[in-house]
Coordinates of C-alpha atoms and ligand atoms in Angstrom, one line a residue:
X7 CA 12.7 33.0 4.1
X8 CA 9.8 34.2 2.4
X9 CA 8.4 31.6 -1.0
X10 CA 8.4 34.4 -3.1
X11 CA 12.0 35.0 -2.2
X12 CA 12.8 31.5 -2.2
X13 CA 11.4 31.5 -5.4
X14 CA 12.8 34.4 -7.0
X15 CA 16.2 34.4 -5.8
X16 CA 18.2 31.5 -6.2
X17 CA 22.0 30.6 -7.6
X18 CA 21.2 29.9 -11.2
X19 CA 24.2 28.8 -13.1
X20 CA 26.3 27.4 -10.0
X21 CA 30.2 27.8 -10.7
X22 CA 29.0 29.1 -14.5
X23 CA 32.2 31.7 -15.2
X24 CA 29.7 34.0 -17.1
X25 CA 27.4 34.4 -14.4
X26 CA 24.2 34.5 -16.5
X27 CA 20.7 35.5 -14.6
X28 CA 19.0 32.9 -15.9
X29 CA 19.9 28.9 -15.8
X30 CA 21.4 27.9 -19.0
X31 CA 20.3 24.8 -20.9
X32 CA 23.2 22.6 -21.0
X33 CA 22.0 20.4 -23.9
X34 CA 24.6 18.3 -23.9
X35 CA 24.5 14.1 -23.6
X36 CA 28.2 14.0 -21.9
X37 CA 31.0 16.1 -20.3
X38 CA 34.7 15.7 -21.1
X39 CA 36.8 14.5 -18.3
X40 CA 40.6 16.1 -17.7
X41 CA 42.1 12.6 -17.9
X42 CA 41.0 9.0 -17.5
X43 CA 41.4 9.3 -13.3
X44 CA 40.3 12.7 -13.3
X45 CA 36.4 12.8 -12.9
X46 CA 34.2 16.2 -12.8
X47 CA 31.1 16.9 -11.5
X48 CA 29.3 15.8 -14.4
X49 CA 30.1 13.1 -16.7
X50 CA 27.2 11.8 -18.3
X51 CA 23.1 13.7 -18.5
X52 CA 21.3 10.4 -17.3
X53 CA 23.5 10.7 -14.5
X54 CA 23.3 13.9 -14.0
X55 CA 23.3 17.4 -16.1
X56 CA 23.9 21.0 -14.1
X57 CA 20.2 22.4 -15.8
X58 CA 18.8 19.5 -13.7
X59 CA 20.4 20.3 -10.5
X60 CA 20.1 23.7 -10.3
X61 CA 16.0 22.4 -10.2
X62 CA 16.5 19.9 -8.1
X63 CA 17.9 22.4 -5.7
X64 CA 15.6 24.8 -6.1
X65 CA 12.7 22.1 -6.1
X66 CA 14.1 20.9 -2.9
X67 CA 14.6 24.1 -1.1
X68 CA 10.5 25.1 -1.7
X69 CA 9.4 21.8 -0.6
X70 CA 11.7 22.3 2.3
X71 CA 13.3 19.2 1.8
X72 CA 16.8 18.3 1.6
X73 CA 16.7 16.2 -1.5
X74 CA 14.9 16.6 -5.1
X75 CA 14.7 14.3 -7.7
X76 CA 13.3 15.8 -11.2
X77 CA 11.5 13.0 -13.7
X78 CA 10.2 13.2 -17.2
X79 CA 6.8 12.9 -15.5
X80 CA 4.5 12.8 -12.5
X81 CA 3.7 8.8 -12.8
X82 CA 7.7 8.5 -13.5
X83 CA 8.3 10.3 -10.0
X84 CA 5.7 8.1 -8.3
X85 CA 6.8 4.8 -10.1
X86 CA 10.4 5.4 -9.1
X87 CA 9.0 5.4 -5.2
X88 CA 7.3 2.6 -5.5
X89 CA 10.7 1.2 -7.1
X90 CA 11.5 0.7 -3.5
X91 CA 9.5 -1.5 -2.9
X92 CA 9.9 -5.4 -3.3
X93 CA 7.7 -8.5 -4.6
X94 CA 5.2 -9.1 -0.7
X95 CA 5.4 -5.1 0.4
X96 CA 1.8 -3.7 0.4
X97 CA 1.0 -0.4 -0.7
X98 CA -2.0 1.1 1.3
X99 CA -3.1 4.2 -0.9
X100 CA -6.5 6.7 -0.9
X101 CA -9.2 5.7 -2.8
X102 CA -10.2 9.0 -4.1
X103 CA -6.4 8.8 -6.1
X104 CA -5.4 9.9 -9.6
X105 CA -6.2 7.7 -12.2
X106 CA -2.6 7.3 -13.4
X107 CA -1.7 6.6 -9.8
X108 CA -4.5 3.9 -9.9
X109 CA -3.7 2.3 -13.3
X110 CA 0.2 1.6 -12.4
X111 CA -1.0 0.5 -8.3
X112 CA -3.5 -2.0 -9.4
X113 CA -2.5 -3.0 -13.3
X114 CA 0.9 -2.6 -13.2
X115 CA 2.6 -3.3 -9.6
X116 CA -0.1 -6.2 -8.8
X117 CA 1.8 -8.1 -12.0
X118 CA 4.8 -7.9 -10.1
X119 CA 3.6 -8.6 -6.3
X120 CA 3.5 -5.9 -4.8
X121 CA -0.3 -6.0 -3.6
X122 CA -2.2 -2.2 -3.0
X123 CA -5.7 -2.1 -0.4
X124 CA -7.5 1.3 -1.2
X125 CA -9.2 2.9 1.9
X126 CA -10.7 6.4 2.0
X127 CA -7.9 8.9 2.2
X128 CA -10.1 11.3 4.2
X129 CA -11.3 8.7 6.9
X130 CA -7.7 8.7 8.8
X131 CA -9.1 5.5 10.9
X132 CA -9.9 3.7 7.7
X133 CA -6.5 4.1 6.1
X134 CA -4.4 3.5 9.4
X135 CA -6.6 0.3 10.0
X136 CA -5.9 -1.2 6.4
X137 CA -1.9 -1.1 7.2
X138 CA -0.8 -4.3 8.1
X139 CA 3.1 -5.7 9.0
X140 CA 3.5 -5.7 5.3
X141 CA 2.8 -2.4 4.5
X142 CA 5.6 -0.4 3.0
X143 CA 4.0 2.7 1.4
X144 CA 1.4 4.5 2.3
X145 CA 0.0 6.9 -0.4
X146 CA -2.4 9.7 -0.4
X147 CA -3.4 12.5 -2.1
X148 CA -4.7 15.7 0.1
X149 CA -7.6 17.3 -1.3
X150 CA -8.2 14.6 -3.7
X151 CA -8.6 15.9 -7.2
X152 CA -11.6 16.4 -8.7
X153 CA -14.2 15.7 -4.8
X154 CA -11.7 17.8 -2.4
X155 CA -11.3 15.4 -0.1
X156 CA -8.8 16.1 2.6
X157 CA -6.4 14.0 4.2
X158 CA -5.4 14.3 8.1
X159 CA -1.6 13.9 6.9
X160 CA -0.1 14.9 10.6
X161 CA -2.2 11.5 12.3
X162 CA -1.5 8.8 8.9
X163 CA 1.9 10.0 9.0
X164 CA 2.7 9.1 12.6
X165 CA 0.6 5.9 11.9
X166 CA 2.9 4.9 9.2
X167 CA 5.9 5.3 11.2
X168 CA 5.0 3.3 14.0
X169 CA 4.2 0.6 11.6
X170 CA 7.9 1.2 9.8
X171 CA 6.4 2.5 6.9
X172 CA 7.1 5.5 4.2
X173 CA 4.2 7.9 4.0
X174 CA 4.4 9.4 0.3
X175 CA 1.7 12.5 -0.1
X176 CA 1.4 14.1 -4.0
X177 CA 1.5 17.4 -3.6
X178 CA 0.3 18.2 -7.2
X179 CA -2.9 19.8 -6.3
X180 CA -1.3 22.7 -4.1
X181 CA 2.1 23.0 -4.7
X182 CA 4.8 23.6 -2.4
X183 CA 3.6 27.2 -2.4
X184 CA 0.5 26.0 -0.3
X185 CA 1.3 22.9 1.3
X186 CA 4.5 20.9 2.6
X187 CA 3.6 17.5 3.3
X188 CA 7.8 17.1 4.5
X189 CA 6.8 19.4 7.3
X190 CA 4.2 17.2 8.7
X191 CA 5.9 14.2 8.9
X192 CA 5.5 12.8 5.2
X193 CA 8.7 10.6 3.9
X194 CA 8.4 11.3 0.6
X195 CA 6.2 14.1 -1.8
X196 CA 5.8 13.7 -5.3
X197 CA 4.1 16.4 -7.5
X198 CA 3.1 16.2 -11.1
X199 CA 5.1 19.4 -11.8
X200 CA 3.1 19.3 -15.4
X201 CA 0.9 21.4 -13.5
X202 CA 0.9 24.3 -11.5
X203 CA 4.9 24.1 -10.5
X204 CA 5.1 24.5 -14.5
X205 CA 2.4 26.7 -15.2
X206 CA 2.2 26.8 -18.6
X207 CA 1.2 23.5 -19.8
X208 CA 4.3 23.3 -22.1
X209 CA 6.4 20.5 -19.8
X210 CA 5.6 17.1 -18.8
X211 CA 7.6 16.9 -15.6
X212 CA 7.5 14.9 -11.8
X213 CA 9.3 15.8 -9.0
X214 CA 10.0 13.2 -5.8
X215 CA 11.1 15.1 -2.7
X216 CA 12.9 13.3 0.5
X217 CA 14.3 15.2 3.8
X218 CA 15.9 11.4 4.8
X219 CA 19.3 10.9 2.7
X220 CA 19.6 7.1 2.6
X221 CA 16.1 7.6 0.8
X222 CA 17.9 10.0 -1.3
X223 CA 20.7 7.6 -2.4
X224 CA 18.1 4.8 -3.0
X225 CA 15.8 7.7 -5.3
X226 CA 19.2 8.7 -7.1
X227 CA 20.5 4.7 -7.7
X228 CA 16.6 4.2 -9.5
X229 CA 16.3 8.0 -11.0
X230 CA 20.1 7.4 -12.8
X231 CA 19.8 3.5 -12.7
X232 CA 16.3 3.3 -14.8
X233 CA 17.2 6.7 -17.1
X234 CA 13.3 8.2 -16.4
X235 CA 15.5 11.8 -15.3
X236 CA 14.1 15.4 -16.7
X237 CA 15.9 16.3 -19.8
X238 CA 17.8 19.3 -19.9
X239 CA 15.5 21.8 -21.7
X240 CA 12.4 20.5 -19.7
X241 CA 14.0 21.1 -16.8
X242 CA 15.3 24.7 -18.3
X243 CA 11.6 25.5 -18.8
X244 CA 10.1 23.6 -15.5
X245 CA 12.7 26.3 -13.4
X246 CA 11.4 29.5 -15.7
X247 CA 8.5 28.4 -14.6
X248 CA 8.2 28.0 -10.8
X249 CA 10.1 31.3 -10.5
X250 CA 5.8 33.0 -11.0
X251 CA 4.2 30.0 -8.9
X252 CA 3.6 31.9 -6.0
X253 CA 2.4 35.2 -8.3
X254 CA 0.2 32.7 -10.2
X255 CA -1.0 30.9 -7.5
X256 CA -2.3 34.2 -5.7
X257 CA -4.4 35.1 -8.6
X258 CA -5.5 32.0 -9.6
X259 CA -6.7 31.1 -6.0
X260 CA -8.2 34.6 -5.0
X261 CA -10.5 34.3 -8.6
X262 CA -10.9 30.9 -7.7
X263 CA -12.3 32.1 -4.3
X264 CA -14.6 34.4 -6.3
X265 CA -15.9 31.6 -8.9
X266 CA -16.9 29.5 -6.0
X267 CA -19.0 32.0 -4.1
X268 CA -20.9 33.0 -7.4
X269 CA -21.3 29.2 -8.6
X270 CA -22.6 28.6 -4.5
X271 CA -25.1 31.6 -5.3
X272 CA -26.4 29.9 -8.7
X273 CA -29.6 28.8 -8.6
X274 CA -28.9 26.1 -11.4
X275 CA -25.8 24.7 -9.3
X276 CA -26.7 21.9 -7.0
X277 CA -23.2 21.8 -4.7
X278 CA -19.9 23.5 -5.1
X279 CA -16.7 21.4 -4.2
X280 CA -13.8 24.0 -2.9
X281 CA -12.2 24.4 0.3
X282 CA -12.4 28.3 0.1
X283 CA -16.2 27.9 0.9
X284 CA -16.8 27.6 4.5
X285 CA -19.6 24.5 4.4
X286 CA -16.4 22.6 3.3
X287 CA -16.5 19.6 6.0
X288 CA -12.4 19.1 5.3
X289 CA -11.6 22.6 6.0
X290 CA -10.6 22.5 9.8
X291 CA -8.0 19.8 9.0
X292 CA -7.1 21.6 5.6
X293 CA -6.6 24.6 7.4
X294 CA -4.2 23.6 10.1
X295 CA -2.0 21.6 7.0
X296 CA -2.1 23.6 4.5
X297 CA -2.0 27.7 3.8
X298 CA -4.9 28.1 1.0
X299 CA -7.6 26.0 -1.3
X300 CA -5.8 26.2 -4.4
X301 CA -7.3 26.8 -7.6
X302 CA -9.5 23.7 -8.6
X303 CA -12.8 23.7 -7.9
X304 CA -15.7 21.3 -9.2
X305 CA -19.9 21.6 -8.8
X306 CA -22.8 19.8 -9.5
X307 CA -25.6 20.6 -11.9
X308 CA -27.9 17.9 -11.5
X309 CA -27.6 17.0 -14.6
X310 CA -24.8 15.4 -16.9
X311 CA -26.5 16.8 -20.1
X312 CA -26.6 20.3 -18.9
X313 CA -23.4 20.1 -17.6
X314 CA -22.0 19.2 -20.6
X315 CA -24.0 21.9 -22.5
X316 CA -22.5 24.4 -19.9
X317 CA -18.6 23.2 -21.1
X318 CA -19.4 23.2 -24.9
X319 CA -20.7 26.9 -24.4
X320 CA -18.1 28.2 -22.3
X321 CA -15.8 30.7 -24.6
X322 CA -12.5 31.0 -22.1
X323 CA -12.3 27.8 -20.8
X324 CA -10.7 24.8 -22.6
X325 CA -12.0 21.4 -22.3
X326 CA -9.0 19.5 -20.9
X327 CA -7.9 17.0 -18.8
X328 CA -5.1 18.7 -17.1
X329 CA -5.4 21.8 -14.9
X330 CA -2.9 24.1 -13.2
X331 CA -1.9 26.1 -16.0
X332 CA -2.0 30.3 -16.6
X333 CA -5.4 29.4 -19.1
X334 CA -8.6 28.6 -17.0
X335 CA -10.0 24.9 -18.2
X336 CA -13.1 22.7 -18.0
X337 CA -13.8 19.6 -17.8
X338 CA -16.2 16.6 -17.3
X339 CA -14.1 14.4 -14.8
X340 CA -16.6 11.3 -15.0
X341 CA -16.4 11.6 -18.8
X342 CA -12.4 12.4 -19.3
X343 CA -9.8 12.0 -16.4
X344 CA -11.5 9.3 -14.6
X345 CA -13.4 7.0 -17.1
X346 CA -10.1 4.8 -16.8
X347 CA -10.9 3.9 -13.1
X348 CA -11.0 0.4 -12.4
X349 CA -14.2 -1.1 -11.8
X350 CA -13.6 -2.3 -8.5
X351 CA -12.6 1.6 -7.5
X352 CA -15.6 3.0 -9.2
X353 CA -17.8 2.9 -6.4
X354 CA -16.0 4.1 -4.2
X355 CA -13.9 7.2 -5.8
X356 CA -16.1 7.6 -8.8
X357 CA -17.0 11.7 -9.5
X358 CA -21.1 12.1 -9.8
X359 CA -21.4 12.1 -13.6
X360 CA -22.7 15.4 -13.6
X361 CA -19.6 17.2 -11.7
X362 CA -17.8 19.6 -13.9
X363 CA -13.9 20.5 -12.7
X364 CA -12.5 23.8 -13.3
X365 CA -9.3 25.1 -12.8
X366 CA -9.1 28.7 -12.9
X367 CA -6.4 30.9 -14.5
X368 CA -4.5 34.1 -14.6
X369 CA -7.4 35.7 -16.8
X370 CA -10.0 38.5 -15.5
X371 CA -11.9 37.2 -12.8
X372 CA -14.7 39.0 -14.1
X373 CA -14.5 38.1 -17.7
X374 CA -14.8 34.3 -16.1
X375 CA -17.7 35.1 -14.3
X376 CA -19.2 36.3 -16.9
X377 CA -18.3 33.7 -19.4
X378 CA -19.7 30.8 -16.8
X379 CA -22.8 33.2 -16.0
X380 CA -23.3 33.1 -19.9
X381 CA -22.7 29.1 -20.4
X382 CA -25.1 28.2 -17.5
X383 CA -28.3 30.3 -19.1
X384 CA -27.2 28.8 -22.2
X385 CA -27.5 25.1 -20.6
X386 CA -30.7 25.8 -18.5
X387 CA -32.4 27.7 -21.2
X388 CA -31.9 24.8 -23.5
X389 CA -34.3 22.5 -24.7
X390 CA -33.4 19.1 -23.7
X391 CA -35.1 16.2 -25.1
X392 CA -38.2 15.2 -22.1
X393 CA -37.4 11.6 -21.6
X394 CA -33.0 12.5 -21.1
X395 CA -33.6 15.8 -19.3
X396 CA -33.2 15.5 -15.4
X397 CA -31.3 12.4 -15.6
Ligands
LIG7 C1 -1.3 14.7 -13.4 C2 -1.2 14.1 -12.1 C3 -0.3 13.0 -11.9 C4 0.5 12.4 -13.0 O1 1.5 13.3 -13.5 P1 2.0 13.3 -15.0 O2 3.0 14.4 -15.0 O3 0.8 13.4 -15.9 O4 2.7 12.0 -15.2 C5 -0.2 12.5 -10.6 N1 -0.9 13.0 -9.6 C6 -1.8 14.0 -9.7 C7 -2.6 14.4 -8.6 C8 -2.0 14.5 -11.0 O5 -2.9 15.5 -11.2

């Protein structure tokens, strides 16, 4: 079936007498049972609560996998994977990774010895040769978030198979609309559904995705045995919004498409970052995993003062850290999302200081051309102090 009817057309209130058209929030802790031997479906919303599982269904059935798991958060999806792990497993993981991801690898599971070796994510060879017989998980990101660097998921997943380990890939940066990692021989995808399965930046959600059910009954034991499940209204709100993530996701890409070409044609940018531009070197591989570039882009001024200049003149983009949401945003990824990367990962992942990110929205593409046309005169034209300019 088609994703925008898989999307759109769904059983929303499963056995629900009333048969409402949308999912109602059952905001309720616990469910009365007939009699003390008598147990129904639901008996406690840790457990399990039927505004969860009509997302888990539907989060399952877009990621084509057979299993979904909804979390509070993208970090609470991804810890509870690497719950399966025990003290002397190994994690191999991309080095070009989300920060978060980074922080609980390295600060986090280290303290509890489970040891992680970083190789680059885009170099298949470099991150099949760092898994060893300990290897358990191996965890990438494809593209990588904010440098577009693309994975060769098809090749590190059969690698990590032979060697008897799971192959996790976060999805957050497509979506299931544009990419299903399942599909090509991934174990297990996670997404930060805070951003573009939600849309519109109002939930903190994660999802963890399996095809495998014995992975499913070890994801359900830690989701109900640790209590980090979505909450009832969240998950109310997380479904209201993926039913528009393929009509979203068309605009935002195809303006994002646009933005790209006219930042490539700037004479103030240095190098555009987005797999919609045909100098991408990841596109070949991109293109026969995944069905579009998404809507995050990033370029290169030259210059970290100007480009922050450029973000404190733009008028429709928000400076945050996030992206994926209905509003377009902006920001300085060296300065915000990844000034928490470990030292001994800034070489090697670290964004050039003067990349800016965008992630583009459901506005007027024109009206965001215009406003970035506007903010990069104003950055150029301004006078910048001789000895800082050019940095
Ligand atoms: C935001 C993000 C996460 C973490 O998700 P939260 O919902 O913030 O916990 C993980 N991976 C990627 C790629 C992200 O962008």
């Amino acid at each position: 079936m088609n994703f925008h009817t898989l999307a759109a057309s769904f059983d929303a209130a499963p056995g629900d007498p009333f048969h409402p058209a949308a999912t109602p929030i059952y905001q309720t802790a616990t469910f009365e049972q007939e009699s003390p031997t008598e147990l129904g479906p639901y008996d406690y919303s840790r457990s399990g609560n039927p505004t969860r599982a009509v997302l888990e269904r539907q989060l399952a059935r877009l990621e084509r996998a057979e299993h979904a798991f909804a979390f509070s958060s993208g970090l609470a999806a991804l810890t509870a994977v690497t719950r399966l792990l025990a003290p002397g497993d190994e994690i191999v993981a991309g080095s070009d990774l989300y920060g978060g991801s980074v922080r609980l690898f390295s600060r986090i599971l280290a303290g509890r010895g489970v040891r992680v070796r970083y190789a680059e994510g885009s170099d298949a060879p470099a991150i099949i040769a760092a898994i060893s017989p300990a290897t358990r998980l191996v965890h990438v990101e494809s593209p990588t978030n904010p440098l577009q660097r693309v994975c060769d998921i098809r090749r590190v997943a059969r690698a990590a198979r032979e060697a008897g380990a799971l192959l996790c890939v976060d999805n957050t940066m497509l979506s299931p609309y544009l990419q299903n990692p399942l599909e090509l021989g991934a174990d297990v995808v996670i997404h930060s559904a805070t951003k573009f399965l939600c849309g519109h930046s109002d939930v903190t959600a994660g999802a963890a995705c399996v095809r495998d059910g014995a992975l499913a009954e070890s994801l359900y034991l830690i989701q109900n045995g640790e209590g980090a499940g979505l909450a009832p209204f969240e998950s109310y709100l997380l479904l209201r919004g993926i039913k528009t993530l393929a009509l979203r996701l068309d605009r935002q890409q195809e303006s994002a498409r646009r933005i790209a070409e006219f930042l490539a044609s700037r004479a103030e940018v240095r190098r555009v970052h987005y797999l919609g531009l045909g100098t991408h070197p990841g596109r070949e591989v991109h293109a026969a995993q995944a069905r579009g570039p998404g809507a995050v882009l990033s370029f290169e001024t030259g210059d970290p003062r100007r480009s922050e200049h450029l973000l404190r003149s733009l008028r429709l983009f928000g400076i945050t850290v996030s992206f994926g949401g209905i509003n377009s945003t902006a920001s300085l990824p060296a300065r915000m999302s990844h000034a928490s990367v470990p030292p001994e990962l800034r070489a090697r992942q670290a964004p050039p200081e003067d990349l800016v990110r965008l992630s583009i929205g459901i506005e007027g593409c024109d009206d965001l051309i215009d406003d970035l046309s506007r903010g990069l005169e104003a950055a150029f034209g301004a006078n910048l102090a001789p000895a800082e300019a050019g940095a």
